[in-house]
PDB file of N, CA, C and O in Angstrom:
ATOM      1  N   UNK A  95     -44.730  96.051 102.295  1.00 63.00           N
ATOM      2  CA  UNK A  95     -45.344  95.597 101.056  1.00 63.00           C
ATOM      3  C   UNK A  95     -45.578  96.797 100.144  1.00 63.00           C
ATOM      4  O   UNK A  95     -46.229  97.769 100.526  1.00 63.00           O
ATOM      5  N   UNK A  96     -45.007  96.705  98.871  1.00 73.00           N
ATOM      6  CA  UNK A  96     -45.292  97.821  97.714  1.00 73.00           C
ATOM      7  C   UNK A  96     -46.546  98.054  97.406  1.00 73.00           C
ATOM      8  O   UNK A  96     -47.161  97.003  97.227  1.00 73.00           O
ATOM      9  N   UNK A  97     -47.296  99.187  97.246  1.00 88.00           N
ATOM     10  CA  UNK A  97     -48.804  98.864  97.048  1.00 88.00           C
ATOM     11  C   UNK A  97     -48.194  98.749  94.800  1.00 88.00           C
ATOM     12  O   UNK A  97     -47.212  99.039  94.118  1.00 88.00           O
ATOM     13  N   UNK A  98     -49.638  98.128  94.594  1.00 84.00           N
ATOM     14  CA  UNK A  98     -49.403  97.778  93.366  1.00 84.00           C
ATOM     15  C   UNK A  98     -50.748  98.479  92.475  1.00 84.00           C
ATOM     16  O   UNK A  98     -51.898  98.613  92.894  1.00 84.00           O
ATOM     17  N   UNK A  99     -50.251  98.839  91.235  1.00 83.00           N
ATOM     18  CA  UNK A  99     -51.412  99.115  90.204  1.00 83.00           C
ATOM     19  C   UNK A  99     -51.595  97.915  89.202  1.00 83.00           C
ATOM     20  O   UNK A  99     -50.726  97.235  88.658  1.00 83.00           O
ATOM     21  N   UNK A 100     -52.645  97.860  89.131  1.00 83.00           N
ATOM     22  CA  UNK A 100     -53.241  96.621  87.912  1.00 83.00           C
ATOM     23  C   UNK A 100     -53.454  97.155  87.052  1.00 83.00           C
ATOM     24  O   UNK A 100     -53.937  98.285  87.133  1.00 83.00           O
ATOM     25  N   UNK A 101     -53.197  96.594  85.922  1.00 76.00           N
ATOM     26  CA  UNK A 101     -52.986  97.207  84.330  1.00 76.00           C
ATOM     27  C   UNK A 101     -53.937  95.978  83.696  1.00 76.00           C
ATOM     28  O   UNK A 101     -53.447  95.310  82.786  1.00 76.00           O
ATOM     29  N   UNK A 102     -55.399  95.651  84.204  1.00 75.00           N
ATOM     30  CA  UNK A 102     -56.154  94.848  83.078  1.00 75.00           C
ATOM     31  C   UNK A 102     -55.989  94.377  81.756  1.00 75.00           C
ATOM     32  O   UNK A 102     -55.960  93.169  81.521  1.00 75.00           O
ATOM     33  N   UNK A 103     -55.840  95.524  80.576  1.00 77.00           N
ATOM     34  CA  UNK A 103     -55.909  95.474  79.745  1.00 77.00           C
ATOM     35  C   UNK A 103     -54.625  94.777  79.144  1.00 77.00           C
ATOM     36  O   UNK A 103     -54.626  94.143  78.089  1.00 77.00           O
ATOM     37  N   UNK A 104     -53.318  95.017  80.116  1.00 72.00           N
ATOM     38  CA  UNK A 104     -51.882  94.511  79.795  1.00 72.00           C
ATOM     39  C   UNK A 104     -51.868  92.809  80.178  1.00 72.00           C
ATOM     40  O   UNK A 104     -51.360  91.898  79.524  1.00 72.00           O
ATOM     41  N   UNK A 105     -52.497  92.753  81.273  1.00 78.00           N
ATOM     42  CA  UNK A 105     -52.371  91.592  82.109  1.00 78.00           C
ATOM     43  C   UNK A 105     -51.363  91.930  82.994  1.00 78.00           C
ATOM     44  O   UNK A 105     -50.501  91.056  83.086  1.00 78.00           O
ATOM     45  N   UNK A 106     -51.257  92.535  83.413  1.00 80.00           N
ATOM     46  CA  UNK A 106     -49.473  93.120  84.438  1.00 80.00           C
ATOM     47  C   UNK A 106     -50.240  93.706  85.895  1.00 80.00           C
ATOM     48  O   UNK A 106     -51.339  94.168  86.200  1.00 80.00           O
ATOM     49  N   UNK A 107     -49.207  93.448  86.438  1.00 84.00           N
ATOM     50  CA  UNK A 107     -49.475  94.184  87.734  1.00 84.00           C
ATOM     51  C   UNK A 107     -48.154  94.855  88.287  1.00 84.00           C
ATOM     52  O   UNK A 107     -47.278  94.215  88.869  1.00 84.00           O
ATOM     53  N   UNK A 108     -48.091  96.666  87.961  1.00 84.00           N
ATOM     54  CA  UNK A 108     -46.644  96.681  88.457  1.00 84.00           C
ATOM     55  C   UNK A 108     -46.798  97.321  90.111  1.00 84.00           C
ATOM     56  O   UNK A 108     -47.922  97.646  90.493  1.00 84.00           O
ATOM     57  N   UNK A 109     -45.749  97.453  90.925  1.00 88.00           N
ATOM     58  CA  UNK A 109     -45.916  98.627  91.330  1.00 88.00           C
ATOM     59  C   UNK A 109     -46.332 100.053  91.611  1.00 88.00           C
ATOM     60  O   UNK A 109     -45.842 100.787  90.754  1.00 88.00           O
ATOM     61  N   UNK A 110     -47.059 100.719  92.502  1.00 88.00           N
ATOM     62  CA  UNK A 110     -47.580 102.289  92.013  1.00 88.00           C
ATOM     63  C   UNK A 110     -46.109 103.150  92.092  1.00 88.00           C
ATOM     64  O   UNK A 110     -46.196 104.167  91.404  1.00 88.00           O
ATOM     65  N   UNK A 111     -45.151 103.044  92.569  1.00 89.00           N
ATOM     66  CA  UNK A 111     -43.944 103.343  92.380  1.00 89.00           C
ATOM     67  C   UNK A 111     -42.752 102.975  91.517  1.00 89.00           C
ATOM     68  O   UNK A 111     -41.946 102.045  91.494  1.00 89.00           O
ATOM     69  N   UNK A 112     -42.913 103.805  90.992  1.00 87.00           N
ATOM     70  CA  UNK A 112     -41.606 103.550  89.695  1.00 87.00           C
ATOM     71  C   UNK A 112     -40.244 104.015  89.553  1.00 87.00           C
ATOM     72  O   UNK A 112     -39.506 104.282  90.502  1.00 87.00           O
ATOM     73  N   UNK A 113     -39.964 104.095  88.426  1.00 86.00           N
ATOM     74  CA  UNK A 113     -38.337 104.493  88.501  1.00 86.00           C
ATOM     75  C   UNK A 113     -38.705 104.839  86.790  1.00 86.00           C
ATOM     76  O   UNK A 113     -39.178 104.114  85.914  1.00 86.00           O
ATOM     77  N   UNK A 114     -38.200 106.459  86.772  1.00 85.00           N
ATOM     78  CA  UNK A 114     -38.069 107.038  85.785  1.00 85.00           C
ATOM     79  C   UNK A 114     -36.428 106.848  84.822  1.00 85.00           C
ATOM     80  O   UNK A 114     -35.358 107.209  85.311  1.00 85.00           O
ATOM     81  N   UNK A 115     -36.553 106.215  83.405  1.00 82.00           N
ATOM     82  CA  UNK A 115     -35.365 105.243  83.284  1.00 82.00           C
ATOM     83  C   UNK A 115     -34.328 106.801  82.124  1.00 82.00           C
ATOM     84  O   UNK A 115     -33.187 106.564  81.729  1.00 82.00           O
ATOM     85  N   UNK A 116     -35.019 108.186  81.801  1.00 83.00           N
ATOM     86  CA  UNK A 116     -34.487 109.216  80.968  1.00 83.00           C
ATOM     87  C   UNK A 116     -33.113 109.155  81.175  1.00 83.00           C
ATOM     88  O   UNK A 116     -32.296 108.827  80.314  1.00 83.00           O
ATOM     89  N   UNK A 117     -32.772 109.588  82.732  1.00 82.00           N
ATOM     90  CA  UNK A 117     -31.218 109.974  82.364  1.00 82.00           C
ATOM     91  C   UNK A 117     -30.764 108.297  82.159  1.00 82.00           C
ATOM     92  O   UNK A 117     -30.310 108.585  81.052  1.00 82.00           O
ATOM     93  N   UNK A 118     -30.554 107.143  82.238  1.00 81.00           N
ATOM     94  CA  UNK A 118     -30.332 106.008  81.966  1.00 81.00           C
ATOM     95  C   UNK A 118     -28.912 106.600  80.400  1.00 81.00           C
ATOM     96  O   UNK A 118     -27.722 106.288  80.437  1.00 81.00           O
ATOM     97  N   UNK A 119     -29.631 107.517  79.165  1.00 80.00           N
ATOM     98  CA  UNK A 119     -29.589 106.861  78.434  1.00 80.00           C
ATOM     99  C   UNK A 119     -29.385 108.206  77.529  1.00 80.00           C
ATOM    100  O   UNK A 119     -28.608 108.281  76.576  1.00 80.00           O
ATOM    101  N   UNK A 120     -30.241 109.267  78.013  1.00 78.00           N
ATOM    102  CA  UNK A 120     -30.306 110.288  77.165  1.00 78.00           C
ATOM    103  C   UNK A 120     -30.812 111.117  78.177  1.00 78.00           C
ATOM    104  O   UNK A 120     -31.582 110.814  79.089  1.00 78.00           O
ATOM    105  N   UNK A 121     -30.095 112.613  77.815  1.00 80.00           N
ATOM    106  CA  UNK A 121     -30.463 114.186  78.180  1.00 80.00           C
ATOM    107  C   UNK A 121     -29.611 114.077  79.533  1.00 80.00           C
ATOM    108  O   UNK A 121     -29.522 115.207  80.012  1.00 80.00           O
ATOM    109  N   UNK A 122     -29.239 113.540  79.978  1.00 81.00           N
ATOM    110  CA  UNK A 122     -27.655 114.258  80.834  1.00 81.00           C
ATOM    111  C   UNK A 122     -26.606 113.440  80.794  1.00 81.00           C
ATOM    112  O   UNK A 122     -26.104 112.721  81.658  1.00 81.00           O
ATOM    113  N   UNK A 123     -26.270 113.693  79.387  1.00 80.00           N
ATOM    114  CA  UNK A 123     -24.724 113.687  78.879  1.00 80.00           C
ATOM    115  C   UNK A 123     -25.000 112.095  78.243  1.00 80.00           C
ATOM    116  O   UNK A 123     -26.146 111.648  78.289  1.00 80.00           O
ATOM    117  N   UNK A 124     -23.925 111.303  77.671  1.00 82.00           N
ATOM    118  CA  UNK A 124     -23.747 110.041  76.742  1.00 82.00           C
ATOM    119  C   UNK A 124     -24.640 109.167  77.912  1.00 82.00           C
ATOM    120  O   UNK A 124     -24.940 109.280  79.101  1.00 82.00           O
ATOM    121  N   UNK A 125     -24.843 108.308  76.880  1.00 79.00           N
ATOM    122  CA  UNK A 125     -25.761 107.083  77.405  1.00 79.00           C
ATOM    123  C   UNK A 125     -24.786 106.178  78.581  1.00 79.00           C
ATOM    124  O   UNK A 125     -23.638 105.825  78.309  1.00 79.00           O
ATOM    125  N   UNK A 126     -25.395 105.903  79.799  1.00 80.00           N
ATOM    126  CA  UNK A 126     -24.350 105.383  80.857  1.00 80.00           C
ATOM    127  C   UNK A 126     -23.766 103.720  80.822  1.00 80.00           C
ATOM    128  O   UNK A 126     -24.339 102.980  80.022  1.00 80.00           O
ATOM    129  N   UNK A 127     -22.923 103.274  81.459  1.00 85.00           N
ATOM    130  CA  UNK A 127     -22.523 102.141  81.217  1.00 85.00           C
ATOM    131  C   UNK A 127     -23.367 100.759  81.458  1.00 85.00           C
ATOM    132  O   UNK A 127     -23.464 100.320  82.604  1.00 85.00           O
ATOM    133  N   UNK A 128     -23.871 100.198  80.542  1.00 81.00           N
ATOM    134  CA  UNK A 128     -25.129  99.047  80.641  1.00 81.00           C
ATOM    135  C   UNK A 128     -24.169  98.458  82.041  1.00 81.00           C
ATOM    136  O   UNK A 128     -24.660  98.968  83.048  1.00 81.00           O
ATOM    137  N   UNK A 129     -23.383  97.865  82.279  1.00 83.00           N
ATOM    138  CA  UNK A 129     -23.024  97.298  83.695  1.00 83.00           C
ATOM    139  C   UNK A 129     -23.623  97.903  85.081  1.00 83.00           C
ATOM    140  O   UNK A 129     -24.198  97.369  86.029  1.00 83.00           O
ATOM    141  N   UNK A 130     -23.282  99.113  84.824  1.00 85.00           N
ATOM    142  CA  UNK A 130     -23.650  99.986  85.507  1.00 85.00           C
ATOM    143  C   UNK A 130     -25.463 100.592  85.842  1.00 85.00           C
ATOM    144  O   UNK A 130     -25.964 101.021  86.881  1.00 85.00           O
ATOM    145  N   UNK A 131     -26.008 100.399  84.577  1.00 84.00           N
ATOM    146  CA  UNK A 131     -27.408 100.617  84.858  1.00 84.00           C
ATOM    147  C   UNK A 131     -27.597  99.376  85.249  1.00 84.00           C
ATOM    148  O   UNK A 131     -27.983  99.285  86.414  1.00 84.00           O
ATOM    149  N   UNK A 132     -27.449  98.328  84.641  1.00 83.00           N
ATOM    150  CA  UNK A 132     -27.960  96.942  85.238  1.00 83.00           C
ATOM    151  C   UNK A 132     -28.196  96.738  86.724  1.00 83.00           C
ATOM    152  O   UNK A 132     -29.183  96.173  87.196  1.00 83.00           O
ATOM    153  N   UNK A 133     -27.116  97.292  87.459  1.00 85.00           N
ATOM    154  CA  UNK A 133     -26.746  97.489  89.168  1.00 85.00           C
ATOM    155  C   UNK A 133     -28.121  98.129  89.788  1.00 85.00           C
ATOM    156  O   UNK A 133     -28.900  97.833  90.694  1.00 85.00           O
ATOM    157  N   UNK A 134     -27.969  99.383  88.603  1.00 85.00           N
ATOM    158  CA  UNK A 134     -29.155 100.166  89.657  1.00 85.00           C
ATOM    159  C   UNK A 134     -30.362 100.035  88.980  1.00 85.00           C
ATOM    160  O   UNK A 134     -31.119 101.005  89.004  1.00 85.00           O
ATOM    161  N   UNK A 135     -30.693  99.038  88.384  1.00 84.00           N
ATOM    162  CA  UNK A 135     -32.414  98.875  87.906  1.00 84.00           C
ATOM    163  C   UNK A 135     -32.366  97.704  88.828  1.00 84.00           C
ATOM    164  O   UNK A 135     -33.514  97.459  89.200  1.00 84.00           O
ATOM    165  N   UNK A 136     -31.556  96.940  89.309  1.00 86.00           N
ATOM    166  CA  UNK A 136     -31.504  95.828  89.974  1.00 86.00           C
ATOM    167  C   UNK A 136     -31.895  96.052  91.852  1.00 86.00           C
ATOM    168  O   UNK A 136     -32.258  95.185  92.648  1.00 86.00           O
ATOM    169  N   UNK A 137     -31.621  97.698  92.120  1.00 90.00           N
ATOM    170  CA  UNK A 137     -31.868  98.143  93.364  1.00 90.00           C
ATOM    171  C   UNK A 137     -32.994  98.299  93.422  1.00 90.00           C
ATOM    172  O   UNK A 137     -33.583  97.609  94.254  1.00 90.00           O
ATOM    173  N   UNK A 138     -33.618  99.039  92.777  1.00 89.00           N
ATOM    174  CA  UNK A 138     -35.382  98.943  92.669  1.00 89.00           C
ATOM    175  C   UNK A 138     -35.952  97.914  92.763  1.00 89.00           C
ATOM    176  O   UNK A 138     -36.456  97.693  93.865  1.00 89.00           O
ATOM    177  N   UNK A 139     -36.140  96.716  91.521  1.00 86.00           N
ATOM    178  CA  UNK A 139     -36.397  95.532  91.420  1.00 86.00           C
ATOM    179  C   UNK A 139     -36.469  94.871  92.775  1.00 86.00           C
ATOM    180  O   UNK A 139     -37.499  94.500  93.338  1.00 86.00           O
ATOM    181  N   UNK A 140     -34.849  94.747  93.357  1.00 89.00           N
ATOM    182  CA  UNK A 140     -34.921  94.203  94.991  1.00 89.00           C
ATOM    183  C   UNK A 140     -35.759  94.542  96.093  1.00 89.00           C
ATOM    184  O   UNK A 140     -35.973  93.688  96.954  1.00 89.00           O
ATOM    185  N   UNK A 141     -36.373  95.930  96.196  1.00 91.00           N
ATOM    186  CA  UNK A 141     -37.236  96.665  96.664  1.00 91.00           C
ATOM    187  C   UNK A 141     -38.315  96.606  96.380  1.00 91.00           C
ATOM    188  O   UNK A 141     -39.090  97.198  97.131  1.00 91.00           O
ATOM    189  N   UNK A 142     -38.827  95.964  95.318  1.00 89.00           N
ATOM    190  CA  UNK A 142     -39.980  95.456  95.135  1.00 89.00           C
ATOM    191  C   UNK A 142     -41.004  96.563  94.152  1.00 89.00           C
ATOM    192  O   UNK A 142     -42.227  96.693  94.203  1.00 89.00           O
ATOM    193  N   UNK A 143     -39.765  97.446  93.057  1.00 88.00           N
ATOM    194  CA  UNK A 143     -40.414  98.162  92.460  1.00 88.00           C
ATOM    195  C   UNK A 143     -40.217  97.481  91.171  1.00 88.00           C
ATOM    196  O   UNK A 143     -39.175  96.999  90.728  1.00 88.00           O
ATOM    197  N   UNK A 144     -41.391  97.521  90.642  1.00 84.00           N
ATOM    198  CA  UNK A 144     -41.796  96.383  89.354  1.00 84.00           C
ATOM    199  C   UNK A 144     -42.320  97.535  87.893  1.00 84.00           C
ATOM    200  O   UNK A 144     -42.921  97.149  86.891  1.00 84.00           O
ATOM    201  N   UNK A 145     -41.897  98.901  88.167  1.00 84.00           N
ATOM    202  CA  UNK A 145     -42.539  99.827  87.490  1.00 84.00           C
ATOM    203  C   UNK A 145     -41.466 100.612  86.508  1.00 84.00           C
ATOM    204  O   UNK A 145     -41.152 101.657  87.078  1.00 84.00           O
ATOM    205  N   UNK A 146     -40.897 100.506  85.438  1.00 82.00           N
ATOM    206  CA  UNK A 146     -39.511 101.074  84.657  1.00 82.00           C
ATOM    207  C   UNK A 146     -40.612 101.770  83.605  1.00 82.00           C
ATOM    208  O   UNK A 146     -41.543 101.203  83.034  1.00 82.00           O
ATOM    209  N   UNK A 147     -40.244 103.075  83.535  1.00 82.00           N
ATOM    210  CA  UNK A 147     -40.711 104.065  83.093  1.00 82.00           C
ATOM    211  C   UNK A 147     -39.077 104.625  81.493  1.00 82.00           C
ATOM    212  O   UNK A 147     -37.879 104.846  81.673  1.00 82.00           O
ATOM    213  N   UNK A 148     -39.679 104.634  80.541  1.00 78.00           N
ATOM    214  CA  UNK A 148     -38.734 104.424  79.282  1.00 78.00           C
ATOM    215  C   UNK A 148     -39.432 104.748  78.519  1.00 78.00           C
ATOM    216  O   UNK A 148     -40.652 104.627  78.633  1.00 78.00           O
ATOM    217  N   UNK A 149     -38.653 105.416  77.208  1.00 76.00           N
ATOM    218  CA  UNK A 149     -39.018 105.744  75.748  1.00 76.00           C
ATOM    219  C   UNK A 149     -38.098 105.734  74.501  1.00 76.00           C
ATOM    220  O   UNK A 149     -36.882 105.910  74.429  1.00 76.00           O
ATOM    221  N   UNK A 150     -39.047 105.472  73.509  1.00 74.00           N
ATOM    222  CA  UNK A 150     -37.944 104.667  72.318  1.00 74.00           C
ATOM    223  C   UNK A 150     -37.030 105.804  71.954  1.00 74.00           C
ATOM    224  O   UNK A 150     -35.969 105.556  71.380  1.00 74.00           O
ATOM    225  N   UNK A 151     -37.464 107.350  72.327  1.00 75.00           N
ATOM    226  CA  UNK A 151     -36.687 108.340  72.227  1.00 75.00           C
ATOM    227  C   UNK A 151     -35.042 108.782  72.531  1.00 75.00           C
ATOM    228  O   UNK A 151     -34.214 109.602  72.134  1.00 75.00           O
ATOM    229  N   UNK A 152     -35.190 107.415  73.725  1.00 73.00           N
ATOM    230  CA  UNK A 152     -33.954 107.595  74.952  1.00 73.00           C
ATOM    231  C   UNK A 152     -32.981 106.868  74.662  1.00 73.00           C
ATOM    232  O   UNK A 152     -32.413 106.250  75.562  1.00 73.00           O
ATOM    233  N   UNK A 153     -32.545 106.766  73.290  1.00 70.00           N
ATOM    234  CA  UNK A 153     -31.421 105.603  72.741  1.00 70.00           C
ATOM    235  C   UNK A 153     -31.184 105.442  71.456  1.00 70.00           C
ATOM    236  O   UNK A 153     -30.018 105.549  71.075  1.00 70.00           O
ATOM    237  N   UNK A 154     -32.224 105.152  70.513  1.00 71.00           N
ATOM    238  CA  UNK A 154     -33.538 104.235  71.204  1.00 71.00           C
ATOM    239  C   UNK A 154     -33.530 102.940  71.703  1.00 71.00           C
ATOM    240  O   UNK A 154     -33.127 102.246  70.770  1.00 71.00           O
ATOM    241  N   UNK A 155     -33.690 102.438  72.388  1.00 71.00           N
ATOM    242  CA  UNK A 155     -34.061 101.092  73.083  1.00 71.00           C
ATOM    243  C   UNK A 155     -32.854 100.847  73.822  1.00 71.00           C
ATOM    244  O   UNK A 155     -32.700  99.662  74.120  1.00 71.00           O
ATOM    245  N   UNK A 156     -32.152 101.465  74.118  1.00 75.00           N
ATOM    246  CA  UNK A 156     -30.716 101.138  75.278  1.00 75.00           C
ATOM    247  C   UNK A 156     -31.332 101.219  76.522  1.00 75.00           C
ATOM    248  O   UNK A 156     -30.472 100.786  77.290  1.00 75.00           O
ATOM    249  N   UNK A 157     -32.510 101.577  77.308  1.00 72.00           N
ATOM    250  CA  UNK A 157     -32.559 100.784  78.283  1.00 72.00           C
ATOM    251  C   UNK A 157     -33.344  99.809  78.519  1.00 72.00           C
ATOM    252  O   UNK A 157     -33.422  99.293  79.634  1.00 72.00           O
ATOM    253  N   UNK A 158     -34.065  99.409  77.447  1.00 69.00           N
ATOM    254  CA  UNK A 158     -35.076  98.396  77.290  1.00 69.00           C
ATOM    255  C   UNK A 158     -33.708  97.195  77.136  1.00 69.00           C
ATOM    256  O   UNK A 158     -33.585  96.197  77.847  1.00 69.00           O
ATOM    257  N   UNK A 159     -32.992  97.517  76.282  1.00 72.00           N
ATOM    258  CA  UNK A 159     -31.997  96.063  76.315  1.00 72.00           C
ATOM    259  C   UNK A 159     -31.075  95.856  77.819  1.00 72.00           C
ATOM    260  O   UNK A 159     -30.669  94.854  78.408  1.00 72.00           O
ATOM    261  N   UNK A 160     -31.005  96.992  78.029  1.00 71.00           N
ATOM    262  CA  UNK A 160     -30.158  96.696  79.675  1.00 71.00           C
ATOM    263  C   UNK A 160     -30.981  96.460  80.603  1.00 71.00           C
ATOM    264  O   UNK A 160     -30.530  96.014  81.658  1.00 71.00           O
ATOM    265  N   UNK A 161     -32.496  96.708  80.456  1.00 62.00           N
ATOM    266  CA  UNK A 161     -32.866  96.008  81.538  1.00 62.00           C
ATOM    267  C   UNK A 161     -33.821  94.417  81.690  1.00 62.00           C
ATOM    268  O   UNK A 161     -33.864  93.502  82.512  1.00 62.00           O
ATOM    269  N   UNK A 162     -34.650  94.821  80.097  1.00 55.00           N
ATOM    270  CA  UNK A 162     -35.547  94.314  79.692  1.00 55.00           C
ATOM    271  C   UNK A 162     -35.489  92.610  79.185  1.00 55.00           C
ATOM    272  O   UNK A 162     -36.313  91.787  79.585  1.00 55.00           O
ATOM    273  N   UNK A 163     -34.402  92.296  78.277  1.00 51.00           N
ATOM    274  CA  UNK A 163     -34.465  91.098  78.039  1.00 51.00           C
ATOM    275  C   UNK A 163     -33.722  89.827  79.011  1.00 51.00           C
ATOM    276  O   UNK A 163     -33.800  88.602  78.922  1.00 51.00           O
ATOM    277  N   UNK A 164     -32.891  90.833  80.073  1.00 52.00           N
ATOM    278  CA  UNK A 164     -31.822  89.665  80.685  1.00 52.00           C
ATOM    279  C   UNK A 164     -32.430  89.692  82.334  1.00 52.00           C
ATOM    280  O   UNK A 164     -31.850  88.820  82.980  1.00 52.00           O
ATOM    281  N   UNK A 165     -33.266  90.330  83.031  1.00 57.00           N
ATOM    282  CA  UNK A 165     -33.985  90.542  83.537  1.00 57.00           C
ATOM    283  C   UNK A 165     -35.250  90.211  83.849  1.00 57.00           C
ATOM    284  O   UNK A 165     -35.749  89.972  84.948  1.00 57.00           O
ATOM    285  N   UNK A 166     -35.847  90.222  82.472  1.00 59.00           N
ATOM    286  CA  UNK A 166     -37.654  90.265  82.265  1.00 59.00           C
ATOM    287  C   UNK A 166     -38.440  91.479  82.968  1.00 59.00           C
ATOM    288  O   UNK A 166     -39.652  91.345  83.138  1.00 59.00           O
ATOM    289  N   UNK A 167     -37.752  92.744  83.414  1.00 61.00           N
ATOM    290  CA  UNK A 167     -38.055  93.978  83.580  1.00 61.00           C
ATOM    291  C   UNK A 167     -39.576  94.607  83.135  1.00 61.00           C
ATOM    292  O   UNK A 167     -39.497  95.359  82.164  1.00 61.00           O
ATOM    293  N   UNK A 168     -40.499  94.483  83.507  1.00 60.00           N
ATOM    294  CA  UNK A 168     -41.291  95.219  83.084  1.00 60.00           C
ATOM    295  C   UNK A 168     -41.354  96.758  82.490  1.00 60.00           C
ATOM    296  O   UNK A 168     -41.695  97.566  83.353  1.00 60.00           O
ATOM    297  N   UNK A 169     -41.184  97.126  81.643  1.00 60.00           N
ATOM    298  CA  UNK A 169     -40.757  98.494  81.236  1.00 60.00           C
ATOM    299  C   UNK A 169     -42.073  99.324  80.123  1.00 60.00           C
ATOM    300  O   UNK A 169     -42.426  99.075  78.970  1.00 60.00           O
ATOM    301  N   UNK A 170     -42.455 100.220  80.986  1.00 60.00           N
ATOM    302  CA  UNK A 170     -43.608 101.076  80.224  1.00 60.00           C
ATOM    303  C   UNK A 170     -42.871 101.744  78.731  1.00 60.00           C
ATOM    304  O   UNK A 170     -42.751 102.944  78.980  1.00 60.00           O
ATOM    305  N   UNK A 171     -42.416 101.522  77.526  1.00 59.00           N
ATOM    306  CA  UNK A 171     -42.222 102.287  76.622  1.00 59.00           C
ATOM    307  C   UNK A 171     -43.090 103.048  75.604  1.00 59.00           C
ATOM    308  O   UNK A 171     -44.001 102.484  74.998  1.00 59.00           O
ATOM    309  N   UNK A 172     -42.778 104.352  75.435  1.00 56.00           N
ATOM    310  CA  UNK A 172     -43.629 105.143  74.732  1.00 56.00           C
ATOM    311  C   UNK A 172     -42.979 104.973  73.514  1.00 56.00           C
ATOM    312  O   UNK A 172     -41.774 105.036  73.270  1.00 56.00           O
ATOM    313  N   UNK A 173     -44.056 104.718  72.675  1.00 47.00           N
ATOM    314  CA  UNK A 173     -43.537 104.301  71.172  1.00 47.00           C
ATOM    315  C   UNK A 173     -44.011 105.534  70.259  1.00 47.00           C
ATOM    316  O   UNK A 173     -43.773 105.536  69.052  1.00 47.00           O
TER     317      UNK A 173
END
């Protein structure tokens, strides 16, 4: 069982383990193939990590759309 953090103020409850989404998209080399991230935000997820760590910096919003709307991904973005 994943232990989980509660986010009150959000109404959310993710995971205390996350997945940092930077290289996804930006800072090592072109943004990667949405097929391809889809796969591996989908390995976490299965594992029971509910925690996507993202910023509007990193695209902007290319991994919020690969993971976020077809999914329902919970994704922390720094705006």
């Amino acid at each position: 069982m994943q232990e989980t953090q509660n986010w009150e103020t959000r109404g959310l409850e993710v995971s205390a383990l996350g997945l940092g989404c930077m290289g996804m998209s930006f800072s090592y080399g072109p943004p990667k193939d949405k097929r391809e991230m889809t796969t591996l935000l989908r390995q976490p997820w299965n594992a029971a990590i509910t925690f996507f760590d993202t910023a509007e910096v990193y695209g902007p919003f290319l991994n919020e759309e690969t993971g976020g709307p077809k999914f329902s991904l919970p994704f922390a973005t720094n705006w």
